[in-house]
Coordinates of N, CA and C in Angstrom, one line a residue:
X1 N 79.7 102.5 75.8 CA 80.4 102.2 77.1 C 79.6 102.7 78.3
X2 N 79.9 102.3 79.4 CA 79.2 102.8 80.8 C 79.8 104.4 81.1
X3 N 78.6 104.9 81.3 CA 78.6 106.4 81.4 C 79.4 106.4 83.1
X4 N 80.1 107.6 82.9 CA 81.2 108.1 84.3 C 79.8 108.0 85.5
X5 N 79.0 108.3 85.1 CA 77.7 108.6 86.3 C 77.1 107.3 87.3
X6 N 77.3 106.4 86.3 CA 76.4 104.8 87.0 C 77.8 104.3 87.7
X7 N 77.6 104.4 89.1 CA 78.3 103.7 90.1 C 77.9 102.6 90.6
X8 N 76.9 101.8 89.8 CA 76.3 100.6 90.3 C 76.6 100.0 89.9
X9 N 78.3 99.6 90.0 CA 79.2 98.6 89.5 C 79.4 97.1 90.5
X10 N 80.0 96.0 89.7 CA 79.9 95.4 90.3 C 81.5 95.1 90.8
X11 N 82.1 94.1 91.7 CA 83.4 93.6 92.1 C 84.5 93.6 91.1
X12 N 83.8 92.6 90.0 CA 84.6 92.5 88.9 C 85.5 94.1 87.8
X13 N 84.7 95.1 87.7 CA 84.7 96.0 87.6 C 85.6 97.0 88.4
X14 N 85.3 97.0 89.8 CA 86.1 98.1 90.5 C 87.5 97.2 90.4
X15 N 87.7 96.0 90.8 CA 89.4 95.2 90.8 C 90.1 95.7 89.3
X16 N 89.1 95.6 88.5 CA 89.7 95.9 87.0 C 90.2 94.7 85.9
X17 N 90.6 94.7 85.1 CA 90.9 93.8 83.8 C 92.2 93.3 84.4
X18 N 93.5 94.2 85.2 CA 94.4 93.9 85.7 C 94.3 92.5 86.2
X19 N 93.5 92.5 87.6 CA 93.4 91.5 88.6 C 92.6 90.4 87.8
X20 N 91.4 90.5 87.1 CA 90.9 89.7 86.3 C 91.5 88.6 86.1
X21 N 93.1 88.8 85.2 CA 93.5 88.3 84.0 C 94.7 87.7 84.3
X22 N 94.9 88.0 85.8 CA 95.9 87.5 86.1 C 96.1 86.1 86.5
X23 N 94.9 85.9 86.8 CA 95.0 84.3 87.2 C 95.1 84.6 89.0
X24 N 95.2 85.7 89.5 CA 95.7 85.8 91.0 C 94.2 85.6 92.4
X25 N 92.9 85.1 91.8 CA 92.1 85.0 92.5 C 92.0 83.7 93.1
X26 N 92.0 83.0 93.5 CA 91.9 81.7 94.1 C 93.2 81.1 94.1
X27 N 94.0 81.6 94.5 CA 95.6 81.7 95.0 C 96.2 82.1 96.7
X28 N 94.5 82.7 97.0 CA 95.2 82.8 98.7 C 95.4 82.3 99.5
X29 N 96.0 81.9 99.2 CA 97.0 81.0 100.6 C 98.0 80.4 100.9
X30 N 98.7 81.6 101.3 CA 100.1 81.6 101.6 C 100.5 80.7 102.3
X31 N 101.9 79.8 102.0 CA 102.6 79.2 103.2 C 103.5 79.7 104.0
X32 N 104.0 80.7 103.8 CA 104.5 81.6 105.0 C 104.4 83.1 105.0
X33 N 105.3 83.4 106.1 CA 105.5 85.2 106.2 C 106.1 85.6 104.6
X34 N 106.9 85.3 103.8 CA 107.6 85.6 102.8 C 106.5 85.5 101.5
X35 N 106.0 84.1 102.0 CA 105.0 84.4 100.3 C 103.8 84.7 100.9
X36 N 103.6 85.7 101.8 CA 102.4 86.4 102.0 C 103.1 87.9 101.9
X37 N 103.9 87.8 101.9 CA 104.8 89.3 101.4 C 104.8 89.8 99.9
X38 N 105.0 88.5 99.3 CA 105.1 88.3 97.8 C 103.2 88.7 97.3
X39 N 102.7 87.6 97.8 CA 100.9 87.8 97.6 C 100.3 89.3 97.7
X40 N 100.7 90.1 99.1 CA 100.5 91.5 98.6 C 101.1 92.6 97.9
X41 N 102.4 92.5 97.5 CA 102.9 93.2 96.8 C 102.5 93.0 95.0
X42 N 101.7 91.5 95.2 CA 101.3 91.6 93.6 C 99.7 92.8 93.9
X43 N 99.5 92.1 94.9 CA 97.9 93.1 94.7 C 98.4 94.6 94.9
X44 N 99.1 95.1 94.9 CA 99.5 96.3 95.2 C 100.2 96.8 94.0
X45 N 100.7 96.1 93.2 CA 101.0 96.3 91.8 C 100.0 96.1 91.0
X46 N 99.0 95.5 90.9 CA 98.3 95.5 90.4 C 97.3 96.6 90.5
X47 N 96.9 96.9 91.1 CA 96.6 98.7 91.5 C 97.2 99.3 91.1
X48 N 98.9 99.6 90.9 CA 99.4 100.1 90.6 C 99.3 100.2 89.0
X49 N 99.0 99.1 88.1 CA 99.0 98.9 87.5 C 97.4 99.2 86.4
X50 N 97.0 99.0 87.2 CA 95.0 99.9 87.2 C 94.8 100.9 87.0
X51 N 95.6 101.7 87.8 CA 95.1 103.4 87.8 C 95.7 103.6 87.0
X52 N 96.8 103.5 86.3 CA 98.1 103.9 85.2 C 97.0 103.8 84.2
X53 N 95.9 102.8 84.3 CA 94.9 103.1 82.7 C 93.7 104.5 83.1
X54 N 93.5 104.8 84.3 CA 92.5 105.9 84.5 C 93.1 107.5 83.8
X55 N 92.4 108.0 83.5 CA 93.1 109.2 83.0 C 93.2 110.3 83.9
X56 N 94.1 111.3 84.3 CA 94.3 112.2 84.7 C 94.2 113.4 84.0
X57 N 94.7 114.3 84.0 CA 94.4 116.0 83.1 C 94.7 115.9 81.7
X58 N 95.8 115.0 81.4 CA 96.5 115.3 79.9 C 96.2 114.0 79.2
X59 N 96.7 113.7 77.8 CA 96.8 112.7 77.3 C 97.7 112.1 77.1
X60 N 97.7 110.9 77.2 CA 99.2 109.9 77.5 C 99.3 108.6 77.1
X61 N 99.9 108.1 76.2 CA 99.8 106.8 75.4 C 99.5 105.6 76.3
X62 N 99.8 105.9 77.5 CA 99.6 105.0 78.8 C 98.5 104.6 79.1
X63 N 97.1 105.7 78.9 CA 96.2 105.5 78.6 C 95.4 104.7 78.1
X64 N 95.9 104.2 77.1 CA 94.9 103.4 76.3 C 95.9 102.1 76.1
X65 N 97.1 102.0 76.3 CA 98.7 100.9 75.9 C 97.9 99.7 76.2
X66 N 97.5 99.6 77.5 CA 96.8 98.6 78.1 C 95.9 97.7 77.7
X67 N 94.7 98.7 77.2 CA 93.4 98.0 76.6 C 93.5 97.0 76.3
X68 N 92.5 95.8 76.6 CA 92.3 94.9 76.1 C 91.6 94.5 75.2
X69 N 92.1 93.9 73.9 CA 91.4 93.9 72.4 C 91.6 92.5 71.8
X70 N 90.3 92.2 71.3 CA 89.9 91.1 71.2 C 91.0 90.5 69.7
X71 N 91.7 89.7 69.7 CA 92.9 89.8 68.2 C 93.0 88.5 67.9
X72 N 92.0 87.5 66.6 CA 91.8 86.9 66.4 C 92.4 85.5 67.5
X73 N 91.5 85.5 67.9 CA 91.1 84.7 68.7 C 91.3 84.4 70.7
X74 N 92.2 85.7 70.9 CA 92.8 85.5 71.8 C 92.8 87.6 72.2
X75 N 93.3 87.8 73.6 CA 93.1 89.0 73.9 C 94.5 89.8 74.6
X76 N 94.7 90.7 73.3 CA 96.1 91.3 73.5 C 96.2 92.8 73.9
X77 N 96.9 93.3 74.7 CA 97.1 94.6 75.1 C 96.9 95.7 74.0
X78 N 96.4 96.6 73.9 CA 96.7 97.3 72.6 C 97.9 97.9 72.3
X79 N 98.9 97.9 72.7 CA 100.2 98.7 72.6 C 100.8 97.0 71.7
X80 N 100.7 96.0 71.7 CA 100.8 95.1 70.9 C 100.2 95.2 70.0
X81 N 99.4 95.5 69.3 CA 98.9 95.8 68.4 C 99.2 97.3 67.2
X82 N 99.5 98.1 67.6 CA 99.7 99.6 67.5 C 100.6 100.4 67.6
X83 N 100.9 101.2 66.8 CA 101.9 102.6 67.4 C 101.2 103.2 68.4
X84 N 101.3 103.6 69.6 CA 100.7 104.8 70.1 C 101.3 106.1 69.9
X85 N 101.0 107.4 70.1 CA 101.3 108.3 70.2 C 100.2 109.4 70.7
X86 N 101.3 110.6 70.8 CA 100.2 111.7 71.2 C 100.8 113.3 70.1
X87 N 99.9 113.3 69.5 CA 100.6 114.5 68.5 C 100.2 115.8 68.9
X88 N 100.9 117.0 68.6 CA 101.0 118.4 68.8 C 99.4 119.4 69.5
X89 N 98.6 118.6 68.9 CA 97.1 118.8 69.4 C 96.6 118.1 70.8
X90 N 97.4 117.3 71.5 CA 97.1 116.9 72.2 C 95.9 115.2 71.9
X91 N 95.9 114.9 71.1 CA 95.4 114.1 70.9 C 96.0 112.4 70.6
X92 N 95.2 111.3 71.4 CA 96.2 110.1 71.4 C 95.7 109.6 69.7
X93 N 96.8 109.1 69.2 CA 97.0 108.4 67.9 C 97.4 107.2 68.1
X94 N 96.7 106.1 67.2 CA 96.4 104.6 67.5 C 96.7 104.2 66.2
X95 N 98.3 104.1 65.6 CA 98.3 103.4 64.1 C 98.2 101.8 64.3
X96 N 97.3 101.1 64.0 CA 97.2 99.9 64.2 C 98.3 99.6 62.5
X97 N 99.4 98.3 63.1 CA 99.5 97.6 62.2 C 98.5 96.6 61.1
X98 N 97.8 96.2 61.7 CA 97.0 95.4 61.0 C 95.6 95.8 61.0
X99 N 95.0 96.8 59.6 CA 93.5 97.7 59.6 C 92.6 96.4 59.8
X100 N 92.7 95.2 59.6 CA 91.7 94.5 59.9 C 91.2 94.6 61.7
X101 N 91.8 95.2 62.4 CA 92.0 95.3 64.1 C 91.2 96.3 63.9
X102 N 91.5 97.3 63.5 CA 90.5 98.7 63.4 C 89.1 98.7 64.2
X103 N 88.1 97.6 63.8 CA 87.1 97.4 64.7 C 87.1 97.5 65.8
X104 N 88.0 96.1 66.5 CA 87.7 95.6 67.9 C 89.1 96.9 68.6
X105 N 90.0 97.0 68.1 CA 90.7 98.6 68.7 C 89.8 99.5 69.1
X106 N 89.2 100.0 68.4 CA 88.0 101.3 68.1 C 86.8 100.9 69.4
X107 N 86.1 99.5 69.5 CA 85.4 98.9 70.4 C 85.8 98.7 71.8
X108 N 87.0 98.8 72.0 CA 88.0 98.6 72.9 C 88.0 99.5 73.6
X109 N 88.5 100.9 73.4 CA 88.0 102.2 73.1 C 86.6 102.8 74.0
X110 N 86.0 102.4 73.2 CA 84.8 102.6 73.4 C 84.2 102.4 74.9
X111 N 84.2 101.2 75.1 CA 84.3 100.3 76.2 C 85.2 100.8 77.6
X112 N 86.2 101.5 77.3 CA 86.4 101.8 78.3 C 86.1 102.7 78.8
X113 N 86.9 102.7 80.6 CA 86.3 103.9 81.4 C 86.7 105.6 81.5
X114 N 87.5 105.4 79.8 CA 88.1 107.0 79.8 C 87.5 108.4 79.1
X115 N 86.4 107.7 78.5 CA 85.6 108.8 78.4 C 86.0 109.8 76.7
X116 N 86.4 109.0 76.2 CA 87.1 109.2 74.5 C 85.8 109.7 73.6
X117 N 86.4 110.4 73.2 CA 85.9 110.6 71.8 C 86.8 110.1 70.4
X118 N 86.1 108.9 69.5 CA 87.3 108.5 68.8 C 86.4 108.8 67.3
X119 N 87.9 108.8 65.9 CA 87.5 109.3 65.2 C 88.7 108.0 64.3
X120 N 88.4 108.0 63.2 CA 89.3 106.5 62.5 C 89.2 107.1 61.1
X121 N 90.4 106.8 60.2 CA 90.5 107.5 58.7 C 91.0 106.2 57.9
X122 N 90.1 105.3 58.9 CA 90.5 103.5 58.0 C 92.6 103.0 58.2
X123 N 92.9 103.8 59.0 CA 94.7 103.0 59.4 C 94.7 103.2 60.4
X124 N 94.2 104.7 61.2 CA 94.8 105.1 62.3 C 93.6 105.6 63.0
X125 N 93.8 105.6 64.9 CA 92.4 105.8 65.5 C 93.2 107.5 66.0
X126 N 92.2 108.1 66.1 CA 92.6 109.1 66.7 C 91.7 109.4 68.0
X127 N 91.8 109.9 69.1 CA 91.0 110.3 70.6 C 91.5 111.7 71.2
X128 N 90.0 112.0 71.5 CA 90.4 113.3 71.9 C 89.4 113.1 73.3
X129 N 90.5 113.9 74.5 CA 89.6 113.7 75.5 C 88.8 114.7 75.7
X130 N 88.0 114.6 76.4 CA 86.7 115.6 76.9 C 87.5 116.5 78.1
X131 N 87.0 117.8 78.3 CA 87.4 118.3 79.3 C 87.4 118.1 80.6
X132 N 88.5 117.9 81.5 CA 88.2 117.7 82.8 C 87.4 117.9 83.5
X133 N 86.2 118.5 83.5 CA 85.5 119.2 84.3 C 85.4 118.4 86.4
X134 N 84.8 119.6 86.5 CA 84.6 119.4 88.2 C 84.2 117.7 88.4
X135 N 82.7 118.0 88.0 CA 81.9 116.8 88.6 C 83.0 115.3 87.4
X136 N 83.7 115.3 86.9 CA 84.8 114.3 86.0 C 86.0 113.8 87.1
X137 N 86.2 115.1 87.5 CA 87.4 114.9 88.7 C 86.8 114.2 90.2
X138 N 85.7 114.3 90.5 CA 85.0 113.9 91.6 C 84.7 112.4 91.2
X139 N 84.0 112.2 90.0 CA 83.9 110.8 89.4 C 84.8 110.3 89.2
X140 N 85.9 110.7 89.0 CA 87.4 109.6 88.8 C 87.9 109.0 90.1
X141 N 87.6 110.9 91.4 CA 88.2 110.1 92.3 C 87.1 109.2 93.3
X142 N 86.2 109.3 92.9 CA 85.2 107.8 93.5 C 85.8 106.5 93.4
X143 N 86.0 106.7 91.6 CA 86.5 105.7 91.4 C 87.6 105.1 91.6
X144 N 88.9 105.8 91.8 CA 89.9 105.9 92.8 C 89.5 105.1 94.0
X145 N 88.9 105.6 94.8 CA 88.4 105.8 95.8 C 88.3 104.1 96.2
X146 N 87.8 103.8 95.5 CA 87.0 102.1 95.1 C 88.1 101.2 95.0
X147 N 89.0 101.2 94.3 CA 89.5 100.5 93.8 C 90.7 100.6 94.7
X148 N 90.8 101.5 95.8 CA 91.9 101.2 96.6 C 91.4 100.7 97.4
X149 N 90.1 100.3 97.7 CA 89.1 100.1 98.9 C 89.1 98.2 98.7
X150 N 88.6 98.3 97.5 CA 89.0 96.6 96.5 C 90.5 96.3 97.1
X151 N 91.5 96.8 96.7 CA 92.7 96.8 97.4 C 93.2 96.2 98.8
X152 N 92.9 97.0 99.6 CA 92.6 96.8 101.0 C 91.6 95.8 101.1
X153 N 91.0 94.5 100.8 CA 89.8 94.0 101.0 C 90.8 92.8 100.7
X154 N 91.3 93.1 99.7 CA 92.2 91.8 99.4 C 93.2 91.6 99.9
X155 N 94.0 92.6 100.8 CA 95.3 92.6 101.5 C 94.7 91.8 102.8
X156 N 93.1 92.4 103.5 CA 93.2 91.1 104.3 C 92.9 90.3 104.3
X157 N 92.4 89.7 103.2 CA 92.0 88.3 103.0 C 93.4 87.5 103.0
X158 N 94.1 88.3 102.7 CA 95.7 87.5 102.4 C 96.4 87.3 103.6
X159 N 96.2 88.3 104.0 CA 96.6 88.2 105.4 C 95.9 86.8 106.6
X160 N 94.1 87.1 106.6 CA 93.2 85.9 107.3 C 93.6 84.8 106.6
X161 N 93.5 84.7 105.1 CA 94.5 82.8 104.7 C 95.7 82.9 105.9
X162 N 96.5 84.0 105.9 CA 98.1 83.0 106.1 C 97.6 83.2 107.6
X163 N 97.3 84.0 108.5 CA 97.0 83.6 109.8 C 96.5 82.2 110.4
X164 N 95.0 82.0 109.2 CA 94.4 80.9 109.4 C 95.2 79.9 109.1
X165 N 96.2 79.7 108.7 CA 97.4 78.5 107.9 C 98.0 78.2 109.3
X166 N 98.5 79.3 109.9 CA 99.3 79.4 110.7 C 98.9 78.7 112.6
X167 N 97.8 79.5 112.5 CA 97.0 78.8 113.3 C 96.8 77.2 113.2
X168 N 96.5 76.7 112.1 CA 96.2 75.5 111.9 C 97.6 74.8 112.1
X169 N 98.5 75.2 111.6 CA 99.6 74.8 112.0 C 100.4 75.0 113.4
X170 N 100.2 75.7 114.0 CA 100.2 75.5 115.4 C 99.5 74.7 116.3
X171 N 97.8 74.3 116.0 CA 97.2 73.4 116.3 C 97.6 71.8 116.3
X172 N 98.1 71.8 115.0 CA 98.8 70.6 114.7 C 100.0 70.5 115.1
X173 N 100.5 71.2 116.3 CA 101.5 71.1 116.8 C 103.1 71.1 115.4
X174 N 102.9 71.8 114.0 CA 103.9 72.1 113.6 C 104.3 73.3 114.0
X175 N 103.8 74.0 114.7 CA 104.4 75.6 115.1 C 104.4 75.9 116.7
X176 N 105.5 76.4 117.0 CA 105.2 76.7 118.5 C 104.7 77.9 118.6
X177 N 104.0 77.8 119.7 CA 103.0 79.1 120.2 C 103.9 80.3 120.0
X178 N 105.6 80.7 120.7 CA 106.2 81.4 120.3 C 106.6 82.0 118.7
X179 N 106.5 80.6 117.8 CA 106.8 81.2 116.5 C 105.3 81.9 115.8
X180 N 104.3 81.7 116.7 CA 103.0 81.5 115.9 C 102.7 83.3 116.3
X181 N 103.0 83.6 117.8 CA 103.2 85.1 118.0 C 103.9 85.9 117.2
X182 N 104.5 85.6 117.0 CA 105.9 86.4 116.1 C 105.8 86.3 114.0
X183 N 105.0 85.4 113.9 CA 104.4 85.2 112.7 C 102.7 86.4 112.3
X184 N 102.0 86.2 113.8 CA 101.2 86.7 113.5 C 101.5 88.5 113.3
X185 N 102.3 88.7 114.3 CA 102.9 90.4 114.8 C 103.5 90.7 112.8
X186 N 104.4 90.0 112.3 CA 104.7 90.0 111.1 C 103.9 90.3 110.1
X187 N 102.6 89.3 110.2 CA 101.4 89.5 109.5 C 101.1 91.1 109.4
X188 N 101.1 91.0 110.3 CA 100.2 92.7 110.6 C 101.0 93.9 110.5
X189 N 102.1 93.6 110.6 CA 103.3 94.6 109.9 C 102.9 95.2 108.5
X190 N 103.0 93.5 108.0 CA 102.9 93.6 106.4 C 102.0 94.4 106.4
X191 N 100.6 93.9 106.5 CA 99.6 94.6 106.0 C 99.4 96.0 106.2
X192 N 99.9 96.1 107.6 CA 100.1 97.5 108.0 C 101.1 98.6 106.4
X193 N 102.0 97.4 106.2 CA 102.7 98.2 105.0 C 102.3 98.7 103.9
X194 N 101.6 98.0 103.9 CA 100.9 97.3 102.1 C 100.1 98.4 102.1
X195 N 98.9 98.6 103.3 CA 97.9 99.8 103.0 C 98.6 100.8 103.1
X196 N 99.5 101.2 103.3 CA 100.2 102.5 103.6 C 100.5 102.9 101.4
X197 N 101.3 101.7 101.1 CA 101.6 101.8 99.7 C 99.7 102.3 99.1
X198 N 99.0 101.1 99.0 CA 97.7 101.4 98.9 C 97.4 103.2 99.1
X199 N 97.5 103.1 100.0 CA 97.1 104.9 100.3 C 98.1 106.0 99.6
X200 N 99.0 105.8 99.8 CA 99.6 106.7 98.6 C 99.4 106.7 97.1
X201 N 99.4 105.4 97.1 CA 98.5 105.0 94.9 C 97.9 106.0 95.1
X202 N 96.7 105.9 96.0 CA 95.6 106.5 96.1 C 95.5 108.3 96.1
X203 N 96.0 108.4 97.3 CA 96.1 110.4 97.3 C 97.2 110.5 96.1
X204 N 98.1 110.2 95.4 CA 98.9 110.3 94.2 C 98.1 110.2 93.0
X205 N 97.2 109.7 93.1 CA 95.7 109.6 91.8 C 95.0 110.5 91.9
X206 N 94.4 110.9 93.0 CA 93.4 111.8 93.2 C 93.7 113.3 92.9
X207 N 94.9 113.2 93.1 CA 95.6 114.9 93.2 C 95.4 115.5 91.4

């Protein structure tokens, strides 16, 4: 897997597997104030839904639920696949129902950005995390850092579609200059709102 240290990531990477997979990229362009409300509150759960895989101090089945694992022929969350757990040691436990998974589970793992150490007894995966250290907690919250920044990048692009809609639509005389004012002031509300949510993900992660 890519070492916590190489920040010479690309787009794809900071947005995460969330936004990936969603199908929500070449979607922006809202036709009004409402489904541009809707459009950022997915990008904002989706973040939300991002950092819930980064790890914090302890161990938590939440962790790894997510992962995406390659399962004969198609690509399923690992919590579909598995019991998770976390037993008395602190350590996450992965009984996969079906040992033929064991691999691409274990690879899965691997692959990610949580920094595992994994150990397998042919049914069940077991992980143990590495200690938080200083320079761990600075790298996480870079990474943080990033992905609320990806965040904000996409709230205004959502925002410039439905302005730019709006405008156009005023040009074409479907909108009057008055509703086009009062459209735009709403825009900016939103977004105003949206980063605010964004920034809290954010100092709520980092802490």
């Amino acid at each position: 897997g890519r070492g916590w240290s190489n920040w010479n990531i690309g787009w794809a990477e900071i947005v995460g597997p969330f936004w990936l997979n969603s199908g929500f990229w070449g979607k922006l362009e809202p036709m009004s104030v409402a489904e541009t409300r809707t459009k950022m509150s997915q990008v904002v759960n989706l973040l939300f839904e991002d950092l819930r895989s980064l790890r914090a101090g302890r161990a938590s089945s939440e962790l790894v639920g997510d992962l995406p694992v390659a399962s004969y022929g198609q690509t399923l969350p690992l919590k579909q696949l598995a019991g998770i757990s976390v037993n008395d040691s602190g350590q996450i436990t992965v009984a996969l129902w079906d040992r033929d998974q064991i691999p691409a589970a274990e690879a899965a793992i691997k692959d990610s950005q949580l920094g595992f150490s994994v150990s397998s007894d042919g049914s069940t995966l077991r992980r143990s995390l590495p200690p938080l250290t200083s320079e761990r907690r600075q790298e996480l919250a870079k990474l943080v850092s990033q992905k609320g920044e990806a965040t904000r990048v996409a709230l205004r692009q959502i925002r410039s579609e439905a302005h730019a809609r709006f405008g156009s639509q005023k040009t074409a005389g479907e909108l009057r200059q008055d509703d086009f004012i009062r459209q735009t002031k709403e825009l900016n509300e939103l977004i105003d709102e949206h980063n605010q949510q964004v920034k809290k993900l954010v100092e709520s992660k980092e802490q």
